[in-house]
Amino acid sequence: MIRNKTLRQHAFPVALFAALASTGLRAQSPEAVPAEPAPPPGQVLFSTDAVKAAPASTTAPDKAPDTPVTDAERSSVAITATDLDLHLAAPHAEAQATLTIRNIGSAPLVRIPLQLSSALRWQSIAAGSASGLRPVPFTQSPIATDTDHTGYAQEAVLTPVEPLAPDATLTLTIFYAGDLRQSAARLELLGSPADRAAFADWDQAAADWIGLRGFGNVLWYPVAAPTALLGDANRLFEVVGQQRLQQESATFHLRLTVEYAGEAPSVAIFNGRTQPLDKLDDTQDAPVAETHGVATADFGTHPTGFRSPSLFVPPQPAVVTGGELLAVVTPISESIEPLAAAAAEVQPLLQDWLGPTPTQPLTVLDHPGQSFEDDALLVTPLDPNATADDLSAQAVHGLAHSWLRSSQPWINEGVAQFMNLLWIERKLGRPAVVAELQHQATLVALAEPDLTTPKASATESSSQSTELGQPLVHSSSEVFFRNKAAAVFWQLRDIVGDDTLKRALQAYRHSEQLNPAFDTDPKAFQHTLERLAKRDLNWFFDDWVYRDRSLPDLTILSVAPRPLPDRPGKNAGYLVAVEVHNEGDAVAEVPVTVRNGTFTATERLRIPGGGTASTRIVFEGAPDQVQVNDGTVPELRNSIHTREVQVKITRP
């Protein structure tokens, strides 16, 4: 009795399908639905009668709308809540979804486009109202887009009873089904070799592995998004980032049912959250190979966060190792040791900067495909012949997410990337990390906007941004929320010092653990750091975090050495005046160094955007070079500036 009750909680409600049929959906078909044969005797573990109860007529045949859908229409639709019942019997998927749709455009929507993978088909769509569910007419047809690994999405274009007004919402109940097989068609269409394409596009629901990475890889849940093709410059990655940003506050509730044969899966991982599966079978006394059953999990309603919703069901339980730093799923136990050694090697760095212990282990799924991460989840190929040095960079980044997590992407990813930089410095030295910072600065400079371009006028649609670039608090590109954010933390390290930044990161982590809503305030980290540093930092955060003022662009205007008068017991020296201009719009605080051979003297200088600043440095001896910026503050062009100094020795 308990088993049957639990199973019904994860089956599709037959009554709902019956309600849809009784409201007129059946009338769309010229043929009557044949009666189902009586079920065979015995206990039913899981029934798909709910899906069968929806008449075949509810599945619209492929028919493109008379007027093509525009990306402007697609961009005006936001899904603010998803409640999904998903049943997987590999490779088949059947699902019921309740969606809350919002019009985020400036004009009423007379039709609403939604997309799934082209491997799936829309079966029925109904809208909720005070009188119950009402079927909504729709067409469906494939559209070319590389947001799905097949290179196409199955787009349903539905016509609401009344146009959906701006900012109004509509609740839809949807049924869809199909096979989620591995496909690399989008890459093969571009001429990629089949093996390389399969290495990148590995998403599938198979009997021994379920891995679905979501928007940008496989559309296993309904979405509303513009089209994007891989051959169109950076368009696909921009659309993926924008979709993540738009959906980060949307909620998602997943009820999962997985049919299995043989060894039952033990856990499911949804959006980086691991949950045990409840297993039910009717063959307890049979050998494992002959066991059949279902495994279920209920992932309660949570904000999606800055991610594409992902789902994994690994084939075996994880092995917890590395002092509980790691939870590794791999068929080759020898693959664990190199990763555990790498984790142990980077652990002292993470403890020093982020606190004594992680908040959770890093879950690692050994899978022979392109690596994927989602907070403290890492899907990557493991090699038993690898060394700790081979894996240390991957380990420090992944474990940083185990130590600290934030709902602010620039903090969540920026801190992890910052830990990578600190590891390079510790392992390879200062020159190596400066070279890496300069490489990342080049990527950021290429992505930054041209601030000389006129901004959008105030009369333009409110859905269009009037601000150029990507402020870190609203960034959707990895170049910004990883590379530029890491550069921000590196600069803060130089501005406030190592000890203060360490205490701020640990205090921020502690506050977030006590109150997860703490870091929903985009200024929470600034306030934490200012409290501990006992200084105002708004001048920095305003240009580098809350606004995108591009990057600084420094030039040495003048260097003027002046001999100092002789002083008893002191070497004769010079007062070196250095004037620097910032052609860029972002403020820069950089080191200014005077040197002669190995002897140096350094002062920090803050140069406002579009402004000029100067400093005077007392230097014992005759200076022969001045350097402004040491490569650690990213600039639009060079991030190291030098000027040779020639002085005339006039003293007797």
XYZ file of C-alpha atoms in Angstrom:
652
model
C 0.000 0.000 0.000
C 2.759 2.429 0.856
C 4.533 1.579 -2.398
C 1.461 2.281 -4.516
C 0.762 5.562 -2.728
C 4.294 6.806 -3.295
C 4.202 5.898 -6.958
C 0.976 7.793 -7.527
C 2.585 10.940 -6.169
C 5.017 10.863 -9.075
C 2.630 9.720 -11.806
C 0.777 12.141 -14.040
C -2.751 12.940 -12.819
C -5.224 11.065 -14.998
C -8.032 13.342 -13.858
C -6.312 16.354 -15.392
C -6.083 14.688 -18.795
C -9.710 13.709 -18.528
C -10.563 17.334 -17.749
C -8.676 18.485 -20.830
C -10.497 15.948 -22.993
C -13.891 16.950 -21.622
C -13.335 20.627 -22.441
C -13.215 20.031 -26.161
C -9.715 18.865 -27.015
C -11.101 15.604 -28.339
C -13.247 17.459 -30.855
C -10.116 18.505 -32.755
C -9.713 14.949 -34.057
C -11.990 13.428 -36.699
C -11.370 9.979 -35.270
C -12.461 8.567 -31.949
C -9.761 7.455 -29.564
C -9.793 3.648 -29.360
C -10.500 2.112 -25.993
C -7.484 0.867 -24.081
C -7.338 -2.887 -23.440
C -7.782 -4.073 -19.895
C -4.511 -4.072 -17.952
C -2.844 -7.405 -17.284
C -3.157 -8.862 -13.797
C -0.511 -7.958 -11.235
C 0.766 -4.838 -9.538
C 1.672 -1.808 -11.664
C 4.827 0.003 -10.622
C 4.375 2.994 -12.905
C 1.642 3.707 -15.405
C 1.806 5.978 -18.425
C -1.976 5.844 -18.735
C -2.000 9.519 -17.830
C -0.139 10.368 -21.005
C -2.243 7.951 -23.049
C -5.390 9.543 -21.641
C -4.585 12.702 -23.594
C -6.178 12.128 -27.012
C -3.842 11.920 -29.955
C -5.686 14.928 -31.333
C -4.070 17.125 -28.696
C -0.723 16.709 -30.431
C -0.637 19.393 -33.067
C 0.901 18.278 -36.363
C 3.906 20.180 -37.642
C 2.629 23.435 -39.051
C 4.544 26.683 -39.062
C 2.532 29.803 -38.187
C 1.315 31.813 -41.169
C 3.391 34.786 -40.009
C 6.924 33.819 -38.916
C 7.713 34.370 -35.247
C 10.319 37.050 -34.612
C 13.068 37.006 -32.010
C 11.524 40.183 -30.601
C 8.382 38.164 -29.801
C 10.441 35.355 -28.280
C 12.397 37.842 -26.160
C 9.165 39.302 -24.771
C 8.238 36.029 -23.043
C 9.677 35.101 -19.647
C 8.927 31.910 -17.727
C 8.910 32.974 -14.085
C 7.958 29.611 -12.543
C 8.240 25.993 -13.688
C 6.628 23.037 -11.912
C 7.751 19.906 -13.759
C 6.810 16.242 -13.389
C 9.384 14.333 -15.430
C 9.279 10.584 -16.058
C 12.335 9.004 -17.683
C 12.372 5.477 -19.108
C 15.603 5.808 -21.052
C 15.714 7.190 -23.606
C 12.032 8.108 -23.447
C 10.801 11.145 -21.535
C 7.237 12.112 -20.671
C 6.467 15.289 -18.786
C 3.781 17.530 -17.402
C 4.778 21.139 -16.774
C 2.917 24.004 -15.176
C 4.431 27.289 -16.318
C 3.872 30.873 -15.267
C 4.419 33.100 -18.292
C 5.053 36.848 -18.058
C 5.034 39.418 -20.842
C 8.249 41.397 -20.296
C 7.863 43.346 -23.531
C 6.261 46.724 -24.137
C 3.369 45.549 -26.351
C 0.543 43.028 -25.795
C 1.360 39.489 -26.951
C -1.202 38.043 -29.355
C 0.777 34.799 -29.534
C 3.272 33.115 -27.246
C 6.207 31.070 -28.606
C 7.758 28.303 -26.460
C 10.524 25.865 -27.350
C 11.625 22.317 -26.552
C 14.312 20.131 -28.062
C 13.375 18.984 -31.559
C 13.596 15.442 -30.128
C 10.449 16.206 -28.104
C 6.886 17.033 -29.143
C 4.233 19.193 -27.573
C 1.159 17.077 -26.826
C -1.283 19.514 -25.251
C -1.393 23.028 -23.827
C -4.100 24.431 -21.570
C -4.488 27.729 -19.747
C -5.703 28.045 -16.187
C -8.688 30.231 -15.354
C -11.258 30.660 -12.607
C -13.420 28.011 -14.271
C -10.593 25.500 -14.657
C -8.327 24.513 -17.522
C -9.124 25.633 -21.035
C -7.313 24.200 -24.083
C -5.210 26.710 -25.986
C -4.866 26.361 -29.767
C -1.287 26.098 -30.952
C 0.869 25.129 -33.874
C 4.255 23.461 -33.607
C 7.148 23.221 -36.012
C 10.953 22.929 -35.920
C 13.039 26.108 -35.972
C 16.784 26.344 -36.564
C 18.645 27.193 -33.362
C 21.772 25.843 -31.703
C 20.418 26.307 -28.200
C 19.717 22.551 -28.537
C 22.260 19.908 -29.551
C 20.107 18.758 -32.474
C 20.466 22.167 -34.115
C 16.697 22.665 -33.971
C 13.995 23.377 -31.420
C 10.383 22.278 -31.591
C 8.521 25.558 -31.234
C 4.910 25.766 -30.120
C 3.164 29.012 -30.998
C 0.012 29.330 -28.936
C -2.755 31.873 -29.217
C -4.189 33.006 -25.865
C -7.888 33.838 -25.609
C -6.931 37.468 -25.030
C -3.637 39.219 -25.817
C -1.278 39.077 -22.849
C -0.740 42.653 -21.684
C 2.723 43.949 -20.726
C 3.742 42.651 -17.280
C 0.667 40.385 -17.164
C 1.005 36.663 -16.399
C -0.597 33.496 -17.710
C -0.524 29.987 -16.213
C -0.179 27.106 -18.661
C -0.373 23.344 -18.173
C 1.642 21.481 -20.785
C 2.314 17.874 -21.712
C 5.207 16.804 -23.903
C 7.133 13.630 -24.704
C 9.937 12.208 -26.822
C 13.328 10.501 -26.739
C 16.347 12.269 -25.245
C 19.164 10.589 -27.151
C 22.698 11.863 -27.589
C 23.028 14.132 -30.624
C 25.854 16.234 -32.000
C 23.996 17.281 -35.134
C 24.555 21.009 -34.642
C 28.339 20.558 -34.609
C 28.376 18.006 -37.409
C 26.434 20.472 -39.576
C 29.403 22.821 -39.153
C 31.817 20.111 -40.285
C 33.097 19.012 -36.892
C 34.446 15.420 -36.864
C 31.916 13.045 -35.351
C 34.124 12.031 -32.413
C 34.939 15.630 -31.457
C 31.302 16.635 -31.825
C 30.187 13.770 -29.577
C 32.851 14.726 -27.013
C 31.277 18.196 -26.722
C 27.583 17.283 -27.093
C 27.119 14.300 -24.786
C 23.717 15.080 -23.237
C 21.307 12.138 -23.120
C 18.964 10.062 -20.986
C 20.452 6.578 -21.278
C 19.917 3.479 -19.166
C 23.376 3.804 -17.590
C 23.782 7.590 -17.581
C 21.446 10.567 -17.453
C 23.130 13.886 -18.094
C 21.106 16.875 -19.319
C 22.809 20.282 -19.174
C 19.845 22.431 -20.176
C 19.570 25.565 -22.307
C 22.485 25.861 -24.703
C 22.939 22.075 -24.765
C 19.584 20.291 -24.647
C 16.111 21.783 -24.145
C 14.691 19.083 -21.873
C 12.290 21.568 -20.253
C 10.179 24.334 -21.872
C 11.921 27.639 -22.593
C 11.162 30.955 -24.255
C 14.212 32.420 -25.958
C 15.447 33.925 -29.217
C 17.235 31.749 -31.746
C 21.024 31.568 -31.960
C 23.405 29.811 -34.333
C 26.994 28.772 -33.664
C 28.121 30.250 -36.968
C 26.886 33.704 -35.959
C 29.993 34.987 -34.130
C 29.393 34.931 -30.349
C 25.601 34.970 -30.635
C 24.891 31.584 -29.011
C 26.976 32.307 -25.920
C 25.417 35.756 -25.575
C 21.909 34.291 -25.722
C 22.808 31.577 -23.186
C 24.187 34.210 -20.803
C 21.176 36.489 -21.245
C 18.806 33.577 -20.627
C 20.616 32.676 -17.404
C 20.470 36.269 -16.228
C 16.776 36.603 -17.069
C 15.856 33.321 -15.370
C 18.006 33.568 -12.226
C 15.074 34.645 -10.030
C 12.586 32.262 -11.689
C 11.573 29.272 -9.568
C 11.791 25.604 -10.543
C 10.153 22.599 -8.857
C 11.123 19.162 -10.200
C 9.437 15.855 -9.406
C 11.536 13.136 -11.000
C 10.735 9.499 -11.717
C 13.340 7.218 -13.289
C 12.593 3.672 -14.430
C 15.518 1.305 -14.015
C 16.514 -2.287 -14.597
C 19.268 -3.962 -12.619
C 21.156 -1.896 -10.039
C 19.045 1.041 -8.872
C 20.502 4.564 -9.115
C 21.120 6.086 -5.696
C 21.044 9.866 -6.224
C 19.908 12.557 -8.616
C 21.595 15.943 -9.002
C 19.450 18.876 -10.100
C 20.907 22.372 -10.425
C 23.916 21.279 -8.401
C 21.777 19.912 -5.528
C 22.202 16.222 -4.711
C 19.249 14.259 -3.377
C 18.814 10.538 -2.602
C 16.401 8.622 -4.802
C 13.564 6.652 -3.213
C 13.599 3.220 -4.843
C 10.563 1.016 -5.352
C 10.470 -2.402 -7.006
C 8.428 -5.575 -7.018
C 11.324 -7.972 -7.463
C 13.097 -7.850 -4.103
C 13.879 -11.567 -4.191
C 15.153 -11.591 -7.776
C 18.824 -11.282 -8.769
C 19.959 -7.680 -9.229
C 20.247 -8.125 -13.000
C 16.540 -9.026 -13.154
C 15.343 -6.202 -10.903
C 12.954 -3.620 -12.333
C 11.622 -0.588 -10.541
C 11.371 3.147 -10.303
C 13.375 5.699 -8.367
C 11.870 9.028 -7.396
C 12.980 12.377 -6.017
C 11.234 15.645 -5.279
C 13.371 18.759 -5.622
C 11.322 21.453 -3.910
C 10.737 24.902 -5.320
C 13.912 26.992 -5.461
C 15.096 29.975 -7.479
C 16.898 28.716 -10.553
C 19.883 30.970 -9.981
C 22.338 32.027 -12.647
C 22.453 28.732 -14.541
C 20.803 26.596 -17.168
C 18.812 23.950 -15.237
C 20.734 20.673 -15.350
C 19.892 17.118 -14.310
C 22.205 14.169 -13.653
C 21.512 10.633 -12.487
C 24.877 8.853 -12.129
C 25.045 5.068 -12.514
C 26.569 4.337 -9.103
C 26.954 5.951 -5.680
C 29.757 8.382 -4.920
C 32.889 7.506 -2.977
C 33.604 10.177 -0.357
C 37.332 10.698 -0.059
C 40.031 13.308 0.388
C 39.084 14.093 3.991
C 35.473 14.553 2.859
C 36.573 17.159 0.334
C 35.366 15.044 -2.586
C 32.423 12.812 -3.499
C 33.536 10.992 -6.647
C 31.469 8.812 -8.976
C 33.715 6.732 -11.213
C 33.848 3.140 -12.459
C 37.652 3.212 -12.109
C 38.630 3.531 -8.451
C 42.265 4.253 -9.378
C 41.102 7.557 -10.899
C 40.232 8.935 -7.475
C 43.754 9.052 -6.030
C 45.246 11.766 -8.318
C 42.236 14.026 -7.748
C 42.329 13.434 -3.988
C 46.037 14.316 -3.987
C 45.321 17.535 -5.904
C 42.544 18.434 -3.451
C 44.863 17.892 -0.492
C 47.516 20.053 -2.153
C 45.237 23.067 -2.702
C 43.354 22.720 0.601
C 45.739 24.945 2.643
C 45.277 27.839 0.208
C 41.485 27.605 0.426
C 41.578 27.322 4.214
C 43.821 30.372 4.431
C 41.562 32.546 2.282
C 38.040 31.167 2.752
C 37.934 29.413 6.121
C 38.835 26.130 7.810
C 36.281 23.786 6.201
C 34.117 23.577 3.074
C 30.343 23.803 3.353
C 29.935 20.656 1.224
C 32.105 18.192 -0.715
C 32.885 18.769 -4.368
C 30.841 16.196 -6.300
C 32.801 14.845 -9.267
C 31.190 12.704 -11.972
C 33.686 10.842 -14.136
C 32.377 11.157 -17.681
C 34.248 10.921 -21.011
C 33.170 14.247 -22.446
C 33.727 17.972 -22.286
C 33.910 19.222 -18.697
C 30.906 20.887 -17.079
C 30.531 22.606 -13.717
C 27.622 23.889 -11.666
C 28.705 25.276 -8.299
C 30.093 22.320 -6.313
C 29.406 19.831 -9.129
C 32.112 18.939 -11.634
C 31.511 16.584 -14.563
C 34.823 15.728 -16.194
C 36.915 12.818 -17.503
C 39.180 11.327 -14.829
C 42.483 9.717 -15.750
C 44.105 7.216 -13.368
C 47.493 8.171 -14.860
C 47.086 11.889 -14.130
C 49.200 13.632 -11.497
C 48.152 16.035 -8.763
C 49.819 18.863 -10.702
C 47.687 18.027 -13.741
C 44.496 18.413 -11.706
C 45.356 21.152 -9.200
C 43.917 24.058 -11.223
C 40.635 22.199 -11.742
C 40.587 21.164 -8.088
C 41.147 24.650 -6.671
C 38.396 26.152 -8.832
C 35.872 23.414 -8.049
C 36.667 23.315 -4.339
C 36.360 27.103 -4.111
C 32.656 26.548 -4.852
C 32.561 23.990 -2.027
C 33.894 26.640 0.355
C 31.951 29.714 -0.750
C 28.766 30.156 -2.729
C 26.879 33.309 -3.592
C 23.773 34.207 -5.543
C 25.862 36.977 -7.136
C 27.533 35.359 -10.186
C 30.483 37.774 -10.143
C 31.256 36.723 -6.564
C 30.448 33.037 -7.029
C 32.628 32.646 -10.122
C 34.985 35.557 -9.519
C 36.217 34.168 -6.194
C 36.803 30.731 -7.755
C 38.814 32.322 -10.568
C 40.677 34.468 -8.016
C 41.644 31.294 -6.141
C 43.063 29.980 -9.425
C 45.226 33.094 -9.729
C 46.437 32.758 -6.148
C 47.318 29.128 -6.842
C 49.330 30.089 -9.927
C 51.197 32.665 -7.855
C 51.893 30.172 -5.072
C 52.896 27.361 -7.416
C 54.674 29.172 -10.267
C 55.569 32.580 -8.874
C 54.737 36.223 -9.462
C 55.793 36.456 -13.139
C 53.483 33.567 -14.059
C 50.421 35.081 -12.402
C 51.109 38.515 -13.925
C 51.268 36.858 -17.349
C 47.923 35.161 -16.670
C 46.372 38.436 -15.488
C 47.556 40.145 -18.668
C 46.086 37.350 -20.795
C 42.738 37.689 -19.038
C 42.902 41.480 -19.360
C 43.226 41.083 -23.128
C 40.038 38.999 -23.209
C 38.186 41.579 -21.126
C 39.445 44.487 -23.245
C 38.181 42.796 -26.412
C 34.744 42.323 -24.827
C 34.398 45.819 -23.374
C 32.073 48.286 -25.139
C 33.114 51.332 -27.092
C 31.927 54.053 -24.738
C 32.093 56.612 -27.530
C 29.008 54.961 -29.088
C 25.877 57.053 -28.397
C 23.633 55.497 -25.768
C 20.042 54.548 -26.532
C 17.598 57.415 -26.321
C 15.125 57.718 -23.489
C 12.264 57.250 -25.944
C 13.298 53.689 -26.789
C 11.456 50.662 -25.430
C 11.980 49.990 -21.753
C 12.980 46.442 -22.669
C 16.123 47.818 -24.323
C 19.079 48.584 -22.093
C 20.243 52.177 -22.114
C 23.560 51.235 -20.548
C 26.420 49.929 -22.609
C 28.548 47.034 -21.462
C 27.983 44.605 -18.612
C 28.202 45.824 -15.015
C 29.445 42.884 -12.964
C 26.242 42.803 -10.911
C 24.282 42.240 -14.150
C 26.871 40.432 -16.254
C 25.920 37.480 -18.430
C 29.261 36.753 -20.130
C 31.935 34.543 -18.582
C 34.575 37.055 -19.645
C 33.004 39.498 -17.191
C 31.681 37.425 -14.279
C 34.839 35.271 -14.236
C 37.826 37.069 -15.756
C 36.974 40.675 -14.946
C 35.578 39.707 -11.540
C 38.820 37.888 -10.680
C 40.739 41.026 -11.668
C 38.491 43.013 -9.317
C 39.360 40.739 -6.392
C 43.057 40.954 -7.279
C 42.867 44.756 -7.249
C 41.022 44.727 -3.924
C 43.824 42.573 -2.557
C 46.322 45.309 -3.452
C 44.045 48.106 -2.209
C 43.138 46.727 1.247
C 45.804 44.040 1.777
C 45.713 40.252 2.013
C 44.620 39.999 5.649
C 41.659 42.345 5.265
C 40.425 40.678 2.082
C 40.734 37.226 3.685
C 38.682 38.331 6.681
C 36.086 39.917 4.392
C 35.653 36.763 2.294
C 35.307 34.617 5.407
C 32.874 37.066 7.021
C 30.817 37.184 3.835
C 30.707 33.392 3.705
C 29.642 33.211 7.359
C 26.875 35.793 6.874
C 25.538 33.953 3.810
C 25.447 30.671 5.738
C 23.515 32.262 8.606
C 21.119 34.061 6.273
C 21.034 32.992 2.598
C 19.153 36.205 1.764
C 22.169 38.225 2.925
C 23.931 38.262 -0.432
C 20.836 39.102 -2.458
C 21.906 42.678 -1.697
C 24.369 43.451 -4.528
C 26.297 45.765 -2.192
C 26.648 43.255 0.653
C 30.265 42.399 -0.125
C 31.281 46.052 -0.460
C 29.764 46.831 2.937
C 31.473 43.817 4.518
C 34.852 44.829 3.113
C 34.455 48.504 4.055
C 33.572 47.579 7.634
C 36.740 45.516 8.013
C 39.020 47.837 6.023
C 37.624 50.914 7.802
C 37.658 52.908 4.576
C 35.313 54.005 1.812
C 35.547 51.893 -1.340
C 32.571 53.223 -3.263
C 34.916 54.976 -5.714
C 36.167 51.541 -6.800
C 32.946 49.496 -6.714
C 31.023 52.164 -8.609
C 33.337 51.988 -11.641
C 34.249 48.300 -11.574
C 31.191 46.457 -10.192
C 27.971 48.493 -10.356
C 28.717 50.120 -13.711
C 30.730 49.072 -16.714
C 33.012 51.971 -17.461
C 35.177 49.746 -19.634
C 38.856 49.695 -18.559
C 41.459 52.328 -17.731
C 43.913 53.432 -20.410
C 46.994 54.958 -18.800
C 49.814 57.052 -20.211
C 52.882 58.466 -18.467
C 52.787 62.193 -19.204
C 55.990 63.229 -17.498
C 58.764 62.114 -15.174
C 60.711 64.848 -13.395
C 63.570 63.809 -11.086
C 64.868 66.563 -8.779
C 68.004 66.162 -6.660
C 67.426 66.227 -2.934
C 69.717 68.246 -0.692
C 72.417 66.330 1.075
C 71.300 64.903 4.397
C 73.590 63.737 7.201
C 73.794 59.955 7.276
C 71.687 59.589 4.151
C 72.656 58.781 0.599
C 72.036 61.574 -1.832
C 68.755 60.946 -3.601
C 66.055 62.324 -5.855
C 62.462 63.367 -5.548
C 60.849 61.841 -8.630
C 57.579 63.422 -9.769
C 55.451 61.207 -12.024
C 52.331 62.453 -13.821
C 49.884 59.929 -15.303
C 46.823 60.465 -17.490
C 43.876 58.049 -17.731
C 42.294 58.135 -21.180
C 39.775 55.472 -20.103
C 36.575 55.954 -18.114
C 37.267 53.588 -15.191
C 39.268 54.680 -12.170
C 42.597 52.932 -11.658
C 44.732 52.601 -8.545
C 48.115 51.328 -9.682
C 51.633 50.937 -8.321
C 54.165 53.522 -9.506
C 57.710 52.207 -9.138
C 61.020 54.021 -9.437
C 64.017 51.747 -9.876
C 67.732 51.611 -10.383
C 68.916 48.081 -11.011
C 67.455 45.965 -8.239
C 66.691 48.883 -5.928
C 63.075 50.093 -6.084
C 60.642 52.447 -4.373
C 56.887 52.153 -4.935
C 53.847 54.302 -4.189
C 50.236 53.710 -5.174
C 48.473 56.284 -7.326
C 44.757 56.649 -8.045
C 43.899 58.112 -11.453
C 40.217 58.918 -12.098
C 38.595 58.095 -15.403
C 39.395 60.799 -17.945
C 41.661 62.502 -15.426
C 45.271 63.073 -14.476
C 47.091 62.444 -11.211
C 50.660 62.729 -9.989
C 52.826 61.442 -7.187
C 56.262 62.235 -5.790
C 58.541 59.423 -4.719
C 61.690 59.825 -2.652
C 64.397 57.646 -4.167
C 67.843 57.065 -2.721
C 70.258 57.035 -5.600
C 69.898 58.030 -9.235
C 66.701 56.634 -10.843
C 66.977 55.093 -14.283
C 63.393 53.879 -14.888
C 59.812 54.562 -13.837
C 57.083 51.934 -14.196
C 53.342 52.622 -13.934
C 51.125 49.572 -13.352
C 52.754 46.179 -12.969
C 50.319 44.212 -15.136
C 47.841 43.468 -12.339
C 45.310 46.203 -13.183
C 43.669 45.452 -16.554
C 43.759 48.192 -19.173
C 42.389 48.639 -22.660
C 45.868 48.446 -24.164
C 49.133 47.843 -22.332
C 48.996 47.203 -18.602
C 52.683 47.921 -17.957
C 54.122 51.363 -18.782
C 57.793 52.287 -18.445
C 59.781 55.461 -18.995
C 63.568 55.582 -18.977
C 65.000 58.333 -16.775
C 68.243 60.154 -17.425
C 69.627 62.370 -14.707
C 72.660 64.603 -14.753
C 74.941 64.103 -11.802
C 75.959 67.620 -10.780
C 77.166 66.956 -7.264
C 80.923 67.230 -6.660
